[in-house]
XYZ file of N, CA, C and O in Angstrom:
808
model
N 0.648 -1.183 -0.053
C 0.137 -0.069 -0.111
C 0.745 1.209 0.033
O 0.572 2.166 -0.833
N 2.214 1.351 0.727
C 2.804 2.366 1.033
C 3.245 2.511 -0.559
O 3.653 3.595 -0.816
N 3.888 1.535 -0.850
C 4.728 1.761 -2.737
C 3.280 2.588 -3.350
O 3.909 2.901 -4.147
N 2.196 1.793 -3.238
C 1.708 2.688 -4.400
C 1.107 4.107 -3.866
O 0.811 4.924 -4.729
N 1.175 4.520 -2.783
C 1.220 6.008 -2.367
C 2.192 6.385 -2.656
O 2.126 7.602 -3.241
N 3.457 6.094 -3.022
C 4.658 6.774 -3.205
C 4.538 7.126 -4.631
O 4.936 8.203 -5.403
N 4.458 5.917 -4.723
C 4.327 5.937 -6.587
C 3.020 7.148 -6.986
O 3.321 7.933 -8.054
N 2.016 7.128 -6.587
C 1.180 8.194 -6.671
C 1.478 9.918 -6.433
O 1.415 10.489 -7.445
N 2.047 9.709 -5.377
C 2.655 10.907 -5.264
C 3.890 11.301 -6.133
O 3.816 12.387 -6.542
N 4.368 10.878 -6.855
C 5.921 10.648 -7.435
C 5.324 11.100 -9.019
O 5.435 12.154 -9.420
N 4.115 10.674 -9.426
C 3.228 10.713 -10.334
C 2.681 12.074 -10.772
O 2.747 12.786 -11.672
N 1.985 12.613 -9.437
C 1.247 13.964 -9.385
C 2.263 15.034 -9.333
O 2.036 15.749 -10.399
N 3.703 15.101 -8.888
C 4.735 15.777 -8.485
C 5.379 15.753 -10.314
O 5.433 17.040 -10.076
N 5.602 14.899 -10.729
C 5.460 14.910 -11.992
C 4.833 15.608 -13.232
O 5.447 16.719 -13.791
N 3.378 15.354 -12.880
C 2.570 15.995 -13.453
C 2.527 17.417 -13.371
O 2.527 18.498 -14.427
N 2.591 18.033 -11.846
C 2.751 19.205 -11.745
C 3.953 19.868 -12.198
O 3.949 20.956 -12.924
N 4.919 19.287 -12.304
C 6.321 19.815 -12.723
C 6.488 19.763 -14.157
O 6.475 21.049 -14.447
N 5.747 18.616 -14.753
C 5.893 19.306 -16.306
C 4.939 20.102 -16.857
O 5.173 21.121 -17.586
N 4.044 20.406 -16.141
C 2.606 21.510 -16.294
C 3.791 22.683 -16.283
O 3.248 23.856 -16.927
N 3.934 23.020 -14.631
C 4.909 24.234 -14.823
C 5.485 24.983 -15.501
O 5.986 25.403 -15.775
N 6.514 23.757 -16.086
C 7.353 24.114 -16.953
C 6.972 24.579 -18.283
O 7.495 25.359 -18.879
N 5.917 23.664 -18.780
C 5.258 24.168 -20.040
C 4.615 25.472 -20.173
O 5.059 26.399 -21.119
N 3.836 26.218 -18.807
C 3.517 26.874 -18.823
C 4.804 28.229 -18.650
O 4.575 29.504 -18.974
N 5.677 27.864 -17.781
C 6.841 28.884 -17.904
C 7.459 28.919 -18.886
O 7.757 30.001 -19.338
N 7.563 28.396 -19.815
C 8.335 28.270 -21.543
C 7.290 28.804 -22.354
O 7.776 29.988 -22.716
N 6.062 28.729 -21.991
C 5.097 29.677 -22.611
C 4.659 31.214 -22.431
O 4.606 32.192 -23.155
N 4.812 31.417 -21.086
C 4.158 33.140 -20.538
C 5.261 33.608 -19.296
O 4.900 34.501 -19.015
N 6.035 32.592 -18.819
C 7.168 33.320 -17.477
C 6.561 33.024 -16.523
O 5.300 33.219 -16.160
N 6.944 33.138 -15.302
C 7.180 32.978 -14.211
C 6.082 33.846 -13.331
O 4.494 33.341 -12.706
N 5.900 34.944 -13.335
C 4.994 36.040 -12.859
C 3.378 35.725 -13.517
O 2.714 36.285 -13.133
N 3.468 35.477 -14.659
C 2.089 35.331 -15.327
C 1.600 34.068 -14.803
O 0.292 33.773 -15.207
N 2.155 32.907 -14.317
C 1.830 31.648 -13.824
C 0.939 31.724 -12.657
O 1.155 32.312 -11.887
N -0.288 30.994 -12.300
C -1.230 31.329 -11.523
C -1.436 29.366 -11.057
O -0.868 28.700 -11.620
N -1.661 29.142 -9.866
C -1.920 27.994 -9.243
C -3.399 27.059 -10.035
O -3.089 25.983 -10.764
N -3.912 28.020 -10.432
C -4.931 27.138 -11.216
C -4.694 26.981 -12.458
O -5.074 26.223 -13.683
N -3.820 27.819 -13.081
C -3.027 27.289 -14.630
C -2.411 26.513 -14.208
O -2.752 25.140 -15.230
N -1.671 25.980 -13.213
C -0.592 24.637 -13.458
C -2.178 23.112 -12.956
O -1.528 22.622 -13.517
N -2.816 23.611 -11.995
C -3.581 22.739 -11.804
C -4.532 22.460 -13.207
O -4.582 20.918 -13.328
N -5.015 23.576 -13.961
C -5.369 22.895 -15.172
C -4.741 22.495 -16.161
O -5.045 20.908 -16.877
N -3.252 22.671 -16.531
C -2.670 21.987 -16.985
C -2.471 20.481 -16.868
O -2.175 19.794 -17.264
N -1.807 20.490 -15.475
C -1.716 18.799 -14.708
C -3.289 18.163 -14.898
O -3.229 17.149 -14.282
N -4.162 18.720 -14.619
C -5.392 18.084 -14.665
C -5.594 17.628 -13.345
O -6.130 16.197 -13.311
N -5.443 18.341 -12.327
C -5.503 18.234 -11.074
C -6.302 19.546 -10.559
O -6.622 19.866 -11.147
N -6.489 19.091 -9.365
C -7.510 20.360 -8.733
C -6.680 20.895 -7.858
O -5.701 20.493 -7.339
N -7.105 22.174 -7.462
C -5.986 23.400 -6.432
C -5.784 22.564 -5.372
O -4.323 22.996 -4.873
N -6.592 21.827 -4.646
C -6.364 21.230 -3.288
C -5.367 20.242 -3.352
O -4.508 20.439 -2.729
N -5.106 19.488 -4.716
C -4.190 18.431 -4.807
C -2.639 19.199 -4.930
O -1.591 18.551 -4.496
N -2.930 20.167 -5.638
C -1.410 21.437 -5.887
C -0.770 21.546 -4.219
O 0.203 21.389 -3.990
N -1.966 21.848 -3.109
C -1.474 22.202 -1.820
C -0.954 21.085 -1.285
O -0.303 21.569 -0.127
N -1.574 20.098 -1.664
C -0.948 18.998 -1.034
C 0.906 18.497 -1.020
O 1.741 18.270 -0.302
N 1.204 19.231 -2.130
C 2.481 18.902 -2.385
C 3.178 20.038 -2.355
O 4.473 19.794 -1.614
N 2.806 21.304 -2.486
C 3.868 22.932 -2.644
C 3.001 23.586 -1.831
O 1.746 23.581 -1.949
N 3.665 24.690 -1.340
C 3.042 25.488 -0.553
C 2.398 26.908 -1.689
O 1.224 27.431 -1.117
N 3.273 26.903 -2.478
C 2.821 27.764 -3.527
C 3.596 27.967 -4.775
O 4.749 26.482 -4.784
N 3.658 28.782 -5.921
C 4.605 28.198 -6.978
C 6.388 28.668 -7.126
O 7.118 28.117 -7.591
N 6.301 29.384 -5.899
C 7.567 29.537 -5.388
C 8.359 28.800 -4.934
O 9.684 27.967 -4.661
N 7.517 27.634 -4.063
C 7.929 26.202 -3.337
C 8.410 25.348 -4.327
O 9.402 24.620 -4.633
N 7.665 25.156 -5.356
C 7.432 24.441 -6.567
C 8.736 24.547 -7.088
O 9.929 23.936 -7.610
N 9.182 25.824 -7.548
C 9.995 26.220 -8.264
C 11.790 26.337 -7.559
O 12.185 25.746 -7.853
N 11.571 26.551 -6.356
C 12.676 26.105 -5.554
C 12.729 24.466 -5.025
O 14.124 24.342 -5.302
N 12.057 24.166 -5.120
C 11.725 22.393 -5.148
C 12.739 22.029 -5.962
O 13.482 20.883 -6.503
N 12.259 22.367 -7.285
C 12.471 21.785 -8.768
C 14.115 22.344 -9.007
O 14.472 21.171 -9.431
N 14.229 23.651 -8.450
C 15.913 23.360 -8.869
C 16.564 23.187 -7.957
O 17.662 22.616 -8.528
N 16.045 22.918 -6.965
C 17.255 21.947 -5.700
C 17.356 20.887 -6.277
O 18.368 19.807 -6.211
N 16.919 19.791 -6.788
C 16.409 18.246 -7.307
C 17.459 18.388 -8.392
O 18.611 17.775 -8.269
N 17.051 19.269 -9.437
C 18.612 19.529 -10.582
C 19.456 19.865 -10.063
O 20.722 19.014 -10.428
N 19.767 20.557 -9.128
C 21.106 20.956 -8.600
C 21.650 20.205 -8.162
O 23.153 19.667 -7.915
N 21.119 19.232 -7.007
C 21.640 18.658 -6.229
C 22.261 17.454 -6.997
O 23.267 17.075 -6.945
N 21.612 17.315 -7.979
C 21.934 15.973 -9.136
C 23.155 16.539 -9.659
O 23.905 15.477 -9.256
N 23.362 17.828 -9.955
C 24.267 18.079 -10.773
C 25.625 18.082 -9.629
O 26.704 17.795 -10.404
N 25.275 18.193 -8.596
C 26.667 18.383 -7.646
C 26.573 16.764 -7.248
O 28.496 16.628 -7.441
N 26.087 15.752 -7.243
C 26.341 14.282 -7.040
C 27.181 14.106 -8.283
O 28.191 13.458 -8.429
N 26.811 14.254 -9.518
C 27.398 13.886 -11.129
C 28.733 14.567 -10.735
O 29.561 13.339 -11.668
N 29.176 15.432 -10.438
C 30.240 16.079 -10.348
C 31.087 15.683 -9.323
O 32.421 15.522 -9.600
N 30.687 14.885 -8.144
C 31.309 13.974 -7.432
C 32.263 14.872 -6.368
O 32.345 16.402 -6.694
N 33.316 13.945 -5.861
C 34.423 14.794 -5.212
C 35.503 15.304 -6.145
O 36.069 14.742 -6.682
N 35.733 16.633 -6.058
C 37.153 16.992 -6.414
C 38.291 16.433 -5.968
O 39.137 16.386 -6.906
N 38.522 15.846 -5.289
C 39.803 14.926 -4.760
C 39.648 14.224 -5.910
O 40.860 13.715 -6.261
N 39.102 13.750 -6.366
C 38.909 12.573 -7.978
C 39.937 12.996 -8.873
O 40.622 11.666 -10.021
N 40.053 14.439 -9.137
C 40.809 15.099 -10.003
C 42.353 14.759 -10.232
O 43.090 15.483 -10.633
N 42.525 14.873 -8.616
C 44.140 15.129 -7.935
C 44.361 13.940 -7.714
O 43.994 12.815 -6.814
N 45.704 13.874 -8.285
C 47.036 12.574 -7.684
C 47.568 13.076 -7.085
O 48.509 13.799 -8.264
N 48.363 13.145 -6.147
C 49.667 13.445 -5.749
C 49.775 14.633 -5.983
O 50.855 15.412 -7.118
N 49.040 15.726 -5.921
C 48.846 17.220 -6.264
C 49.155 17.635 -7.535
O 49.663 18.918 -8.053
N 48.501 16.754 -8.434
C 48.333 16.847 -9.965
C 47.456 16.421 -10.704
O 46.880 15.791 -10.419
N 47.085 17.443 -11.393
C 45.222 17.681 -12.044
C 45.879 16.526 -13.159
O 46.304 16.339 -13.918
N 44.491 15.580 -12.921
C 44.454 14.478 -13.941
C 43.010 14.704 -14.827
O 42.172 14.231 -14.838
N 43.530 14.631 -16.323
C 42.583 14.729 -17.292
C 42.187 13.775 -17.409
O 40.648 14.082 -17.214
N 42.405 12.960 -17.256
C 41.309 11.684 -17.902
C 40.497 12.109 -16.871
O 39.069 11.338 -16.843
N 40.361 11.834 -15.258
C 39.352 11.774 -14.534
C 38.609 12.794 -14.387
O 37.370 13.308 -14.157
N 39.176 14.019 -14.883
C 38.702 15.290 -15.110
C 37.560 15.294 -16.130
O 36.259 15.881 -15.955
N 37.889 14.710 -17.603
C 36.970 14.582 -18.494
C 35.918 13.817 -18.495
O 34.683 13.767 -18.219
N 36.179 12.915 -17.106
C 34.844 11.604 -16.871
C 34.070 12.723 -16.159
O 32.530 12.390 -16.022
N 34.648 13.485 -15.127
C 33.207 14.567 -14.384
C 32.812 15.323 -15.367
O 31.596 15.639 -15.353
N 33.110 15.684 -16.165
C 32.333 16.349 -17.080
C 31.549 16.139 -17.928
O 30.269 16.336 -18.328
N 31.748 14.570 -18.217
C 30.870 13.748 -18.767
C 29.664 13.248 -18.596
O 28.259 13.580 -18.664
N 30.167 13.093 -17.274
C 29.381 13.074 -16.222
C 27.945 14.405 -16.209
O 26.723 14.311 -15.508
N 28.491 15.452 -15.791
C 27.553 16.744 -15.530
C 26.941 16.780 -16.937
O 25.409 17.055 -16.711
N 27.715 16.341 -17.961
C 26.796 16.720 -19.555
C 25.401 15.857 -19.136
O 24.363 15.883 -19.987
N 25.795 14.679 -18.887
C 24.863 13.582 -18.557
C 23.261 14.009 -17.931
O 22.295 13.682 -18.346
N 24.023 14.509 -17.146
C 22.823 15.079 -16.078
C 22.402 16.110 -16.523
O 20.828 16.131 -16.012
N 22.892 17.225 -17.079
C 22.018 18.185 -17.643
C 21.057 17.593 -18.971
O 19.892 18.032 -18.888
N 21.577 16.560 -19.693
C 20.906 15.953 -20.804
C 19.695 15.289 -20.004
O 18.237 15.250 -20.667
N 19.872 14.913 -19.094
C 18.628 13.993 -18.389
C 17.825 14.805 -18.211
O 16.530 14.911 -18.214
N 17.837 16.290 -17.761
C 16.965 17.197 -17.286
C 16.956 18.346 -18.516
O 16.691 19.421 -18.230
N 17.069 18.072 -19.705
C 17.290 18.876 -20.834
C 16.142 19.759 -20.715
O 16.358 21.207 -21.049
N 14.917 19.504 -20.614
C 13.959 20.868 -21.166
C 13.679 21.340 -19.609
O 13.665 22.648 -20.225
N 14.286 20.778 -18.356
C 14.204 22.226 -17.452
C 15.211 22.785 -17.722
O 14.822 23.975 -17.393
N 16.571 22.887 -18.008
C 17.450 23.490 -18.382
C 17.165 24.515 -19.447
O 17.161 26.067 -19.583
N 16.493 23.975 -20.719
C 16.136 25.181 -21.453
C 15.233 25.671 -21.596
O 15.364 27.247 -21.575
N 14.424 25.488 -20.514
C 13.216 26.532 -20.180
C 14.002 27.578 -18.851
O 13.947 28.832 -19.346
N 14.201 27.217 -17.924
C 15.799 27.510 -17.196
C 16.456 28.835 -18.096
O 16.520 30.095 -17.507
N 16.822 28.607 -19.135
C 17.541 29.286 -19.867
C 17.054 30.049 -20.694
O 17.809 30.870 -21.552
N 15.875 29.993 -20.869
C 15.054 30.221 -22.061
C 14.335 31.796 -21.930
O 14.738 32.413 -21.121
N 13.624 32.195 -23.024
C 12.825 33.389 -23.370
C 12.170 33.852 -21.853
O 12.296 35.249 -21.292
N 11.568 33.221 -21.451
C 10.607 33.340 -20.203
C 11.506 32.490 -18.471
O 10.776 32.383 -17.555
N 12.927 32.173 -19.283
C 13.388 31.635 -18.044
C 14.093 32.162 -16.502
O 13.136 33.537 -16.155
N 14.185 31.432 -15.743
C 14.207 31.878 -13.968
C 15.953 32.581 -14.195
O 16.806 31.385 -13.590
N 16.628 33.779 -13.897
C 18.051 34.087 -13.768
C 18.437 33.429 -12.646
O 19.423 33.057 -12.302
N 17.508 33.457 -11.503
C 18.260 32.803 -10.268
C 18.892 31.342 -10.394
O 19.634 31.187 -9.933
N 18.208 30.603 -11.054
C 18.727 29.256 -11.470
C 19.858 29.450 -12.286
O 21.055 28.705 -11.591
N 20.475 29.933 -13.517
C 21.253 30.478 -13.718
C 22.700 30.786 -12.437
O 23.579 30.685 -12.906
N 22.169 31.606 -11.833
C 23.049 32.343 -11.098
C 23.846 31.380 -9.964
O 24.549 31.162 -9.623
N 22.414 30.360 -9.320
C 22.732 29.402 -8.788
C 23.666 28.208 -9.107
O 24.812 27.817 -8.337
N 23.698 27.984 -10.533
C 24.235 27.186 -11.267
C 25.614 27.232 -11.419
O 26.803 27.219 -11.023
N 25.718 29.060 -11.743
C 27.311 29.468 -11.423
C 28.127 28.981 -10.548
O 29.533 29.141 -10.215
N 27.110 29.515 -9.010
C 27.729 29.916 -8.208
C 28.189 28.019 -7.239
O 29.174 27.808 -6.860
N 27.554 27.041 -8.033
C 27.600 25.811 -7.542
C 29.021 25.261 -8.537
O 29.920 25.050 -7.744
N 29.213 25.730 -9.725
C 30.464 25.073 -10.129
C 31.779 26.322 -9.748
O 32.709 25.884 -9.516
N 31.503 27.726 -9.210
C 32.443 28.339 -8.928
C 33.328 27.504 -7.344
O 33.773 27.069 -7.100
N 32.021 26.841 -6.411
C 32.432 26.203 -5.432
C 33.218 24.742 -5.990
O 34.402 24.517 -5.493
N 32.773 24.025 -7.212
C 33.767 23.083 -7.071
C 35.091 23.460 -7.886
O 35.896 22.711 -7.976
N 34.999 24.486 -8.989
C 36.234 25.004 -9.355
C 37.449 25.493 -8.173
O 38.375 25.036 -8.015
N 36.873 25.861 -6.754
C 37.361 26.298 -6.144
C 37.991 25.094 -5.325
O 39.115 25.221 -4.803
N 37.271 24.182 -5.075
C 37.471 22.506 -4.311
C 38.648 22.140 -5.032
O 39.491 21.622 -4.635
N 38.586 22.187 -6.442
C 40.006 21.743 -7.215
C 41.384 22.483 -6.840
O 42.040 21.957 -6.583
N 41.161 23.795 -6.818
C 42.735 24.445 -6.586
C 42.754 24.271 -5.023
O 44.233 24.142 -4.716
N 41.734 24.322 -3.840
C 42.390 23.658 -2.872
C 42.799 22.403 -2.669
O 44.367 22.366 -2.218
N 42.059 21.530 -3.446
C 43.084 20.090 -3.062
C 44.357 20.083 -4.252
O 45.093 18.974 -3.597
N 44.766 21.076 -4.695
C 45.871 21.211 -5.385
C 47.045 21.790 -4.505
O 48.372 21.771 -4.549
N 46.752 22.498 -3.584
C 47.136 22.921 -2.419
C 47.238 24.302 -2.368
O 48.447 25.130 -1.980
N 46.776 24.670 -3.563
C 47.168 26.003 -3.745
C 46.690 27.217 -2.881
O 45.424 26.978 -2.479
N 47.430 28.419 -3.066
C 46.927 29.444 -1.884
C 46.249 30.823 -2.627
O 46.782 30.715 -3.601
N 45.993 31.547 -2.215
C 45.416 32.977 -2.738
C 46.921 33.570 -3.560
O 47.496 34.019 -4.444
N 48.023 33.221 -2.873
C 49.247 34.286 -2.830
C 49.687 33.094 -4.150
O 50.797 33.441 -4.888
N 49.423 32.104 -4.791
C 50.237 31.196 -5.913
C 49.185 31.262 -7.236
O 49.922 31.278 -8.168
N 48.355 32.078 -7.025
C 47.770 32.814 -8.296
C 48.198 34.121 -8.997
O 48.676 34.585 -8.394
N 48.500 33.672 -10.387
C 49.418 34.750 -11.200
C 48.612 35.906 -11.237
O 48.426 37.014 -11.888
N 46.691 35.519 -11.529
C 45.656 36.705 -11.483
C 44.724 36.486 -10.087
O 44.959 35.498 -9.681
N 43.950 37.436 -9.702
C 43.039 37.153 -8.505
C 42.064 35.957 -8.893
O 41.720 35.425 -9.953
N 42.081 35.052 -7.631
C 41.116 33.759 -7.697
C 40.180 34.176 -7.917
O 39.434 33.260 -8.985
N 39.082 35.312 -7.767
C 37.860 35.281 -7.536
C 37.970 35.952 -9.109
O 36.663 35.666 -10.103
N 38.596 36.272 -9.841
C 38.704 36.716 -11.517
C 38.401 35.241 -12.112
O 37.652 35.403 -12.976
N 38.912 34.220 -11.807
C 39.839 33.210 -12.509
C 38.405 32.249 -12.301
O 37.634 31.455 -13.148
N 37.721 32.019 -10.988
C 36.709 31.185 -10.598
C 35.452 31.863 -11.264
O 34.527 30.926 -11.889
N 35.088 33.346 -11.028
C 34.020 33.575 -12.013
C 34.034 33.651 -13.724
O 33.120 33.288 -13.789
N 35.133 33.734 -14.276
C 35.086 33.649 -15.604
C 34.938 31.928 -15.840
O 34.518 31.898 -16.976
N 35.654 31.425 -15.024
C 35.561 29.800 -15.424
C 34.002 29.325 -15.339
O 33.480 28.603 -16.270
N 33.479 29.972 -14.208
C 31.706 29.512 -13.895
C 31.109 29.830 -14.823
O 30.374 28.889 -15.608
N 31.272 31.310 -15.585
C 30.516 31.575 -16.347
C 30.764 31.251 -17.717
O 29.436 31.229 -18.208
N 31.701 30.970 -17.972
C 32.109 30.287 -19.188
C 31.442 28.835 -19.337
O 30.791 28.750 -20.435
N 31.491 28.137 -18.171
C 31.222 26.624 -18.407
C 29.833 26.967 -18.350
O 29.268 26.248 -18.917
N 28.684 27.741 -17.454
C 27.517 27.670 -17.896
C 27.071 28.350 -19.212
O 26.051 27.421 -19.973
N 27.713 29.312 -20.276
C 27.452 29.750 -21.177
C 27.362 28.634 -22.241
O 26.999 28.342 -22.926
N 28.370 27.776 -22.336
C 28.773 26.502 -22.819
C 27.878 25.668 -22.338
O 26.947 25.104 -23.606
N 26.609 25.394 -21.785
C 25.760 24.558 -21.354
C 24.581 25.198 -22.482
O 23.776 24.645 -22.923
N 24.462 26.308 -21.770
C 23.273 27.074 -22.622
C 23.316 26.743 -23.965
O 22.515 26.583 -25.031
N 24.570 27.055 -24.964
C 24.588 26.908 -26.420
C 24.245 25.644 -26.548
O 23.730 25.392 -27.599
N 25.138 24.436 -25.611
C 24.765 23.032 -26.305
C 23.419 22.840 -26.008
O 22.797 21.978 -27.157
N 22.874 23.282 -25.050
C 21.241 22.946 -25.034
C 20.312 23.435 -26.235
O 19.032 22.875 -26.574
N 21.031 24.476 -27.083
C 20.163 25.143 -28.251
C 20.584 24.683 -29.603
O 19.847 24.950 -30.669
N 21.791 23.681 -29.372
C 22.232 23.134 -30.477
C 21.059 21.637 -30.904
O 20.734 20.916 -30.142
N 20.778 21.875 -31.677
C 19.391 20.428 -32.551
C 20.795 19.272 -32.672
O 19.985 18.293 -31.904
N 22.077 19.442 -33.620
C 22.544 18.405 -33.515
C 23.909 18.089 -32.397
O 24.812 18.763 -32.937
N 23.283 18.574 -30.809
C 24.778 18.909 -30.558
C 25.609 17.539 -30.346
O 25.411 16.336 -30.081
N 26.963 17.515 -29.507
C 27.731 16.930 -29.258
C 27.392 16.253 -28.265
O 26.371 16.323 -27.287
N 27.475 14.819 -28.337
C 27.624 14.128 -27.038
C 28.347 14.457 -25.959
O 29.226 15.197 -25.736
N 27.658 14.122 -24.695
C 28.444 14.403 -23.317
C 29.848 13.945 -23.482
O 31.015 14.559 -22.736
N 30.172 12.530 -23.727
C 31.374 12.577 -24.134
C 32.417 13.177 -24.954
O 33.330 13.795 -24.469
N 31.921 14.021 -26.170
C 32.669 15.003 -26.751
C 33.372 16.114 -26.450
O 33.617 16.619 -26.432
N 31.983 16.531 -25.621
C 31.969 17.817 -25.039
C 32.999 17.821 -23.772
O 33.761 18.788 -23.476
N 33.398 17.055 -23.289
C 34.210 16.529 -22.119
C 35.540 16.597 -22.656
O 36.496 17.118 -22.028
N 35.655 15.977 -23.631
C 37.212 16.283 -24.239
C 37.535 17.153 -24.777
O 38.725 18.014 -24.183
N 36.521 17.948 -25.428
C 36.573 19.806 -25.778
C 36.814 20.414 -24.658
O 37.937 21.680 -24.669
N 36.054 20.335 -23.498
C 35.927 21.314 -22.415
C 37.247 21.081 -21.732
O 38.006 21.927 -21.197
N 37.602 20.129 -21.401
C 38.955 19.694 -20.764
C 40.140 20.463 -21.048
O 40.854 20.887 -20.596
N 40.543 20.139 -22.568
C 41.020 20.770 -23.093
C 41.412 22.228 -23.363
O 42.360 23.008 -22.646
N 40.534 22.984 -22.923
C 39.927 24.374 -22.897
C 40.262 24.902 -21.826
O 41.240 26.113 -21.382
N 39.931 23.953 -20.542
C 39.900 24.541 -19.291
C 41.678 24.396 -19.183
O 42.037 24.779 -18.667
N 41.987 23.455 -19.365
C 43.488 22.892 -19.316
C 44.329 23.250 -19.929
O 45.732 23.778 -19.655
N 44.382 24.074 -21.010
C 45.540 24.427 -22.018
C 44.547 26.088 -22.538
O 45.519 27.048 -22.977
N 43.509 26.421 -22.302
C 43.311 28.008 -22.208
C 42.693 27.842 -23.854
O 42.821 27.222 -24.769
N 41.458 29.240 -24.312
C 41.140 28.575 -25.620
C 41.682 29.033 -26.692
O 41.707 28.399 -27.729
N 42.931 29.839 -26.458
C 43.271 29.982 -27.773
C 44.750 28.862 -28.216
O 44.654 28.723 -28.990
N 45.098 28.739 -26.991
C 46.140 27.296 -27.233
C 45.283 26.168 -27.750
O 46.026 25.323 -28.893
N 43.947 25.319 -27.303
C 43.343 25.005 -27.234
C 43.115 25.064 -28.899
O 42.557 23.683 -29.563
N 42.678 25.938 -29.424
C 42.279 26.292 -31.033
C 43.267 26.459 -31.987
O 43.026 26.091 -32.790
N 44.505 25.848 -31.297
C 45.609 25.425 -32.275
C 46.424 27.058 -32.755
O 47.048 27.050 -33.469
N 45.971 27.906 -32.104
C 46.687 29.052 -32.432
C 48.143 29.120 -31.378
O 48.528 29.106 -30.422
N 49.114 29.787 -32.190
C 50.342 29.652 -31.863
C 50.407 30.867 -31.165
O 50.344 32.161 -31.316
N 51.194 30.771 -29.996
C 51.288 31.969 -28.995
C 52.772 32.003 -28.864
O 53.494 30.946 -28.799
N 53.371 33.574 -28.961
C 54.491 33.761 -28.683
C 54.840 34.857 -27.807
O 53.964 35.066 -27.331
């Protein structure tokens, strides 16, 4: 009986989430009402309130689920470091898992980054990546004094570029696979975009 109830809850939440994303894509967050969501999900308002306090709670919970899964897919930053050296193969596998997580929630990301998207999600995603990149540097044993440019500049540049390329990737109809993206992005991160492009640097 408990399993049936759990399945019913999961199914209802899925219907609500799908309805919310469809409406968000069409008209934007501010224009959405609980009645809109209920009608789209083919449930009544009372059922919605059994699961969420309001549309803000719904949005917060949906963002939280996706970001937590992304963090899990990234894993422990220690996996990239062996004897205080950065291991490119391990790093590529991490990026591949991240892109697989994004692919799994492709429509959610597309809506969040789209015309009527929610900027807070993009901001939260960038903050997650800043935290992960900073972990990498800490695991390498680097202090602020070791950086040739301010660490904050590097962290914000890297995180915004990482999120920006995901945004582009989501909009591509014939996009590269997560594995292909992991190889290219690792090269850009480790060699710099100019060197990775094959430009001779003097």
